[in-house]
Short mmCIF file of C-alpha atoms in Angstrom, two decimals:
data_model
loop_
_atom_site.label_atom_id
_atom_site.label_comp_id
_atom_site.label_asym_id
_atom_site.label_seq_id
_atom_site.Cartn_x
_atom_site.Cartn_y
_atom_site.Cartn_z
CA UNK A 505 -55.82 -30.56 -7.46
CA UNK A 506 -55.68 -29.41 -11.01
CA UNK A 507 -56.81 -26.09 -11.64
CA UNK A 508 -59.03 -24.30 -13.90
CA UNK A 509 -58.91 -25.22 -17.93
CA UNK A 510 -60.03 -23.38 -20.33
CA UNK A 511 -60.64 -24.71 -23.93
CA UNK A 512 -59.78 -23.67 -26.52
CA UNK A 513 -57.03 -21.32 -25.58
CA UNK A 514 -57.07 -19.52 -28.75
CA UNK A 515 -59.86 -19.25 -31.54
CA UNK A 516 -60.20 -16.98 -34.30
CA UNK A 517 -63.80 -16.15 -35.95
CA UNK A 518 -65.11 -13.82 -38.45
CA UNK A 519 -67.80 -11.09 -38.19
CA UNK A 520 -71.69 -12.83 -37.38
CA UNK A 521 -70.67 -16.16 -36.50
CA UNK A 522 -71.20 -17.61 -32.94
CA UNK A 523 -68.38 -19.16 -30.72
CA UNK A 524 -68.62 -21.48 -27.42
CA UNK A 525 -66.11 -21.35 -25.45
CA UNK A 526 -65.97 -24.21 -22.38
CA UNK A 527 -64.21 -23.60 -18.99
CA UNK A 528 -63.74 -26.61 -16.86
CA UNK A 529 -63.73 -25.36 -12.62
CA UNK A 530 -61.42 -27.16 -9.80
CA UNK A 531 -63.05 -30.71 -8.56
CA UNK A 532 -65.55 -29.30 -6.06
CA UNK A 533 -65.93 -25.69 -7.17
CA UNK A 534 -69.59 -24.99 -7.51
CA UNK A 535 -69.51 -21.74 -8.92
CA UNK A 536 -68.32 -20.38 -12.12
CA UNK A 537 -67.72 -16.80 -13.29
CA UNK A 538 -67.12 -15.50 -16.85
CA UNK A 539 -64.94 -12.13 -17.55
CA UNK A 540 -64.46 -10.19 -20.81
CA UNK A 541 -60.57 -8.76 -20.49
CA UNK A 542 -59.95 -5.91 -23.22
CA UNK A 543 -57.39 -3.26 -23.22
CA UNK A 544 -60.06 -0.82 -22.91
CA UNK A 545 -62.14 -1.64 -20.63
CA UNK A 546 -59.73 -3.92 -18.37
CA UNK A 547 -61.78 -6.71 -17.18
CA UNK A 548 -65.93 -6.94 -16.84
CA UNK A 549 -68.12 -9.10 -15.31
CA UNK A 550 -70.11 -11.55 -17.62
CA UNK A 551 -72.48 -13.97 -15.50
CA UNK A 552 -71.74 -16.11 -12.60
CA UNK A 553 -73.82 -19.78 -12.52
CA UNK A 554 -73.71 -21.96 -9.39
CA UNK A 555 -75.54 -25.37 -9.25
CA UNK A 556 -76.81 -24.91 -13.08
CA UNK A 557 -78.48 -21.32 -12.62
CA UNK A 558 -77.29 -18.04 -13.28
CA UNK A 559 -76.81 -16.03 -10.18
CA UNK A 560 -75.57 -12.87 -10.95
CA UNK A 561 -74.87 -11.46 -14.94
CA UNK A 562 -73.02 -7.86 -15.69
CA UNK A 563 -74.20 -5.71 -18.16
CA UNK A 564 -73.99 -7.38 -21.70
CA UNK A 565 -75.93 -7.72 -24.11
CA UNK A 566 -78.06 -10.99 -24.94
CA UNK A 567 -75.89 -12.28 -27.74
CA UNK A 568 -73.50 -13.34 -24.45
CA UNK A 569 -75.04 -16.42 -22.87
CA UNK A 570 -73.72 -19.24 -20.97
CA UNK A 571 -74.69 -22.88 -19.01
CA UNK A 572 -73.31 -24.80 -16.36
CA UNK A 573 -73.97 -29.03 -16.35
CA UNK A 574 -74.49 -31.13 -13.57
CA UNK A 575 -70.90 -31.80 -13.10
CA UNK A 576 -70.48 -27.65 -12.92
CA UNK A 577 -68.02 -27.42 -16.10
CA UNK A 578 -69.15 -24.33 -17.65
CA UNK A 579 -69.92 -22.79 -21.38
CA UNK A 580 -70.29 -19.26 -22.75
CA UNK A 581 -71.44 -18.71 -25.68
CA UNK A 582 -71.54 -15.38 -28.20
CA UNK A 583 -73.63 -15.50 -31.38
CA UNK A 584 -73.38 -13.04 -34.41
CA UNK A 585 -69.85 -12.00 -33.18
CA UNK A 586 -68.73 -8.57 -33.65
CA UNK A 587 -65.08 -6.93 -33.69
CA UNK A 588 -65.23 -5.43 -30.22
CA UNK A 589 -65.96 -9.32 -29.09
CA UNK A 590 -62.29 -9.75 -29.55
CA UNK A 591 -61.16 -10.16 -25.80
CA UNK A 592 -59.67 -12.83 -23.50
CA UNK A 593 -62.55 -14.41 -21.71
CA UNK A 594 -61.44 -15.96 -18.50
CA UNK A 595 -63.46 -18.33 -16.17
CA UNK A 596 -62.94 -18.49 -12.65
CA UNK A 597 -64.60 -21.02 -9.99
CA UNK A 598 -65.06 -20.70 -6.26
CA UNK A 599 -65.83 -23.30 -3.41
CA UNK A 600 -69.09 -23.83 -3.30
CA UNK A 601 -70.97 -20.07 -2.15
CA UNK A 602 -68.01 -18.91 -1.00
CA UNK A 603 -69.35 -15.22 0.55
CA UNK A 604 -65.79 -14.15 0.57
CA UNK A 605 -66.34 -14.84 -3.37
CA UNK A 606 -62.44 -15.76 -3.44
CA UNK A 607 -62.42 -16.91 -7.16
CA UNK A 608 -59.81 -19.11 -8.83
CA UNK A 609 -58.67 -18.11 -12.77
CA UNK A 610 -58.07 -20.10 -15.61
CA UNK A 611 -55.52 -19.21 -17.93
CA UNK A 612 -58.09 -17.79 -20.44
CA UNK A 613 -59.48 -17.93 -24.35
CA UNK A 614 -57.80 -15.87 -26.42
CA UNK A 615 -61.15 -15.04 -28.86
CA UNK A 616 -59.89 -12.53 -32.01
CA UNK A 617 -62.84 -11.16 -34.30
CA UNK A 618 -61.89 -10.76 -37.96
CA UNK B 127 -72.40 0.07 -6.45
CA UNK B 128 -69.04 -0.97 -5.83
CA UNK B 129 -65.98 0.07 -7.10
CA UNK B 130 -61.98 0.25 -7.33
CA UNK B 131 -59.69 2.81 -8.36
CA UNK B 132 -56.05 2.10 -9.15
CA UNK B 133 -54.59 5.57 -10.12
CA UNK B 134 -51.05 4.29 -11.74
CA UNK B 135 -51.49 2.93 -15.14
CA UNK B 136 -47.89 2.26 -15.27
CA UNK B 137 -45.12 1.97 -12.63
CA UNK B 138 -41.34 1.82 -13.27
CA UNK B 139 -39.18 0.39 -10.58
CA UNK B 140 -35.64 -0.43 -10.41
CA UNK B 141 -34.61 -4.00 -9.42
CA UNK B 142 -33.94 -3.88 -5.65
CA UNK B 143 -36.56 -1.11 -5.13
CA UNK B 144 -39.69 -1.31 -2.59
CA UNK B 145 -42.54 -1.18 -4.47
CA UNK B 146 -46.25 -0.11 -3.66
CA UNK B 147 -48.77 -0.28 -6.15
CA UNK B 148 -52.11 1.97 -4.74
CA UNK B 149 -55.59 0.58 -4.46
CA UNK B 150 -58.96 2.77 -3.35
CA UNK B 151 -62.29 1.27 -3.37
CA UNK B 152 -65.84 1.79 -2.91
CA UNK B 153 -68.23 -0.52 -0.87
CA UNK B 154 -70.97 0.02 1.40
CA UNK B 155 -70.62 -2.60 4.04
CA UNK B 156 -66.78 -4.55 5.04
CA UNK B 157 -64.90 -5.46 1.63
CA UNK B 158 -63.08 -8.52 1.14
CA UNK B 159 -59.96 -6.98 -1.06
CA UNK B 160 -57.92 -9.15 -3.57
CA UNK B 161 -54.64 -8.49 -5.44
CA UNK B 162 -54.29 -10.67 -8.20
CA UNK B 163 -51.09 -11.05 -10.90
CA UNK B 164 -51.22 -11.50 -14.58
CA UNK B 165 -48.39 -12.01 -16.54
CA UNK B 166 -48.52 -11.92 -20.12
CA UNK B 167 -50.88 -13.93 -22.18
CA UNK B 168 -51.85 -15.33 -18.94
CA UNK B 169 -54.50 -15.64 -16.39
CA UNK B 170 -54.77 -14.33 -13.24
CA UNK B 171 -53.32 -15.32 -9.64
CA UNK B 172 -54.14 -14.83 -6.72
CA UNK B 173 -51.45 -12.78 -4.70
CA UNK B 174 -53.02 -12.09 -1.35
CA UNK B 175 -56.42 -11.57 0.18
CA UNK B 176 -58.28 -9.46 3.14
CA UNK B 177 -61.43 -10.60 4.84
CA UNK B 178 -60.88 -9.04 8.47
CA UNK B 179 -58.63 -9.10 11.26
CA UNK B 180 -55.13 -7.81 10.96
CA UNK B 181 -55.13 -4.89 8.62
CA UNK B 182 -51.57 -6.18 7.84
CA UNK B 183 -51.71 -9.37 5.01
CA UNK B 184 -48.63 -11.49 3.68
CA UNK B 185 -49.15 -13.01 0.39
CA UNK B 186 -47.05 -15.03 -2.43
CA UNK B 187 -43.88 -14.07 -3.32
CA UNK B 188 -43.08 -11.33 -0.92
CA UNK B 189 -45.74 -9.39 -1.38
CA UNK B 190 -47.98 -7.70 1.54
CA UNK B 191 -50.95 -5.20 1.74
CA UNK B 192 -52.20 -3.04 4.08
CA UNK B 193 -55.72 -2.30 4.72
CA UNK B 194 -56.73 1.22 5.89
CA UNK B 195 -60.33 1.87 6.22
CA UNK B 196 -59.79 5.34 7.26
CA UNK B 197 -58.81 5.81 3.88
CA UNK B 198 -60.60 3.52 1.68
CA UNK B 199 -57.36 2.03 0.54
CA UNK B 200 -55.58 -1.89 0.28
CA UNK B 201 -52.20 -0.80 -1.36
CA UNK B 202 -49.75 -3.61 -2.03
CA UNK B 203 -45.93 -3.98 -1.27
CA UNK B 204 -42.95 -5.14 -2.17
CA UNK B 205 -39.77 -4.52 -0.08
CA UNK B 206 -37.39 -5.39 -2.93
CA UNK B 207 -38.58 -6.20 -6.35
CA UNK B 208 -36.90 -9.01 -8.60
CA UNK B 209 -37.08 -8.73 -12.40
CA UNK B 210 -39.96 -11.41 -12.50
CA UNK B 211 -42.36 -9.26 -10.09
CA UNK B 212 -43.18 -7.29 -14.14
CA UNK B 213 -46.57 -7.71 -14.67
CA UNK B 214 -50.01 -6.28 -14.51
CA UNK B 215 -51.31 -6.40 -10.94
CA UNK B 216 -55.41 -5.82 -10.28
CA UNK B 217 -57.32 -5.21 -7.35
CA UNK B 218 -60.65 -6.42 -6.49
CA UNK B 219 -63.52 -5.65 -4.10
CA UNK B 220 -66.18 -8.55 -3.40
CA UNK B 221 -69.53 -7.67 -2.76
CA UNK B 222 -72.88 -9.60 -3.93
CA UNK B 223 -71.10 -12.64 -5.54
CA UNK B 224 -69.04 -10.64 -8.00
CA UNK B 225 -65.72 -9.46 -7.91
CA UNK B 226 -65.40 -6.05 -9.09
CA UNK B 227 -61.54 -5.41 -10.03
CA UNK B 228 -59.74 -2.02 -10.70
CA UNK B 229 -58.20 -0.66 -14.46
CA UNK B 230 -54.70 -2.87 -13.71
CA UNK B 231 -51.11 -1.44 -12.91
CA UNK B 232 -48.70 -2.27 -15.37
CA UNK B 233 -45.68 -2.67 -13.75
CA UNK B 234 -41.91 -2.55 -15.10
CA UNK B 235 -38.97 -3.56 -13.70
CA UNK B 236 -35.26 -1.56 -14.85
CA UNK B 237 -32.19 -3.36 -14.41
#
């Protein structure tokens, strides 16, 4: 089975514009999970969307958003980007509603904020 | 809320040296722990779990952890590490859908 993708892997904005970033889960992984990895503040929970809705979402504010289609590839988006957006952003899927939550990464977007 | 504590930022250990990288958490009812790997510039991978039974997990690569409830704690192992074990090693605690990981231990390996 292939694993988790993540495009693009690296992407490089400027102050106030928006960014998508698309994460792609293993064939038959319903769920999908978003983290924000920074030096600082090590690795934080985004939102987590299983069969299209959002399930769960950390504490961010609402310039973070995200989707999941039918298929359960996944999107995040961030609009009016700031400097501290500059992170890796990995995606992670999980069998279906796993309650052991055992999550699968992708190898991450690499987002820098000039 | 749940929560996980790993108090070593860094770690330096010589090649051929057992390892053990600490791990406390915080969770009301019976965790399901995770150590995970990251290597640089990449994502992370899943070393070994705990959902119940034997206190005592194997995992990838050599590595084992031992749950102790008494003490709040899933610290990981190595009984000889190799110079591709450097890397930053997180734990997690699963509760409510999330996965709520732990600061990282940057670990280094001397020849």
């Amino acid at each position: 089975k292939a694993g988790v993708t993540q495009t693009p892997r690296y992407l490089i904005k400027t102050r106030g514009q928006q960014v998508t970033l698309s994460c792609s889960p293993i064939s038959g992984h319903r769920s999908v999970s978003w983290y924000q990895q920074t030096p600082g503040q090590g690795l934080q929970f985004l939102f987590e969307y299983f069969s299209e809705t959002q399930r769960n979402k950390g504490n961010f504010p609402g310039r973070f958003s995200g989707r999941q289609f039918s298929n359960s590839r996944s999107e995040m988006n961030v609009s009016t980007l700031e400097l501290g957006d500059s992170a890796l952003y990995l995606c992670a899927s999980s069998p279906r509603d796993s309650i052991t939550n055992e999550q699968f990464f992708g190898p991450g977007t690499r987002l820098t904020v000039l | 809320a749940q929560s996980v504590t790993q108090p070593d930022i860094h770690i330096t250990v010589s090649e051929g040296a057992s390892l053990e990288l600490r791990c406390n958490y915080s969770y009301g009812a019976t965790p399901y722990l995770f150590w995970y790997v990251q290597s640089p510039g990449q994502g992370l991978q899943l070393l070994l779990k705990y959902f119940s039974g034997d206190t005592l997990v194997q995992g990838i690569k050599g590595f084992e952890a031992e749950f102790k409830r008494s003490q709040s704690s899933f610290n990981l192992r190595k009984p000889s590490v190799h110079w591709s074990d450097a890397a930053e090693y997180f734990c997690a605690v699963s509760g409510y859908s999330t996965l709520t990981f732990g600061k990282g231990t940057m670990l280094l390996v001397s020849p």
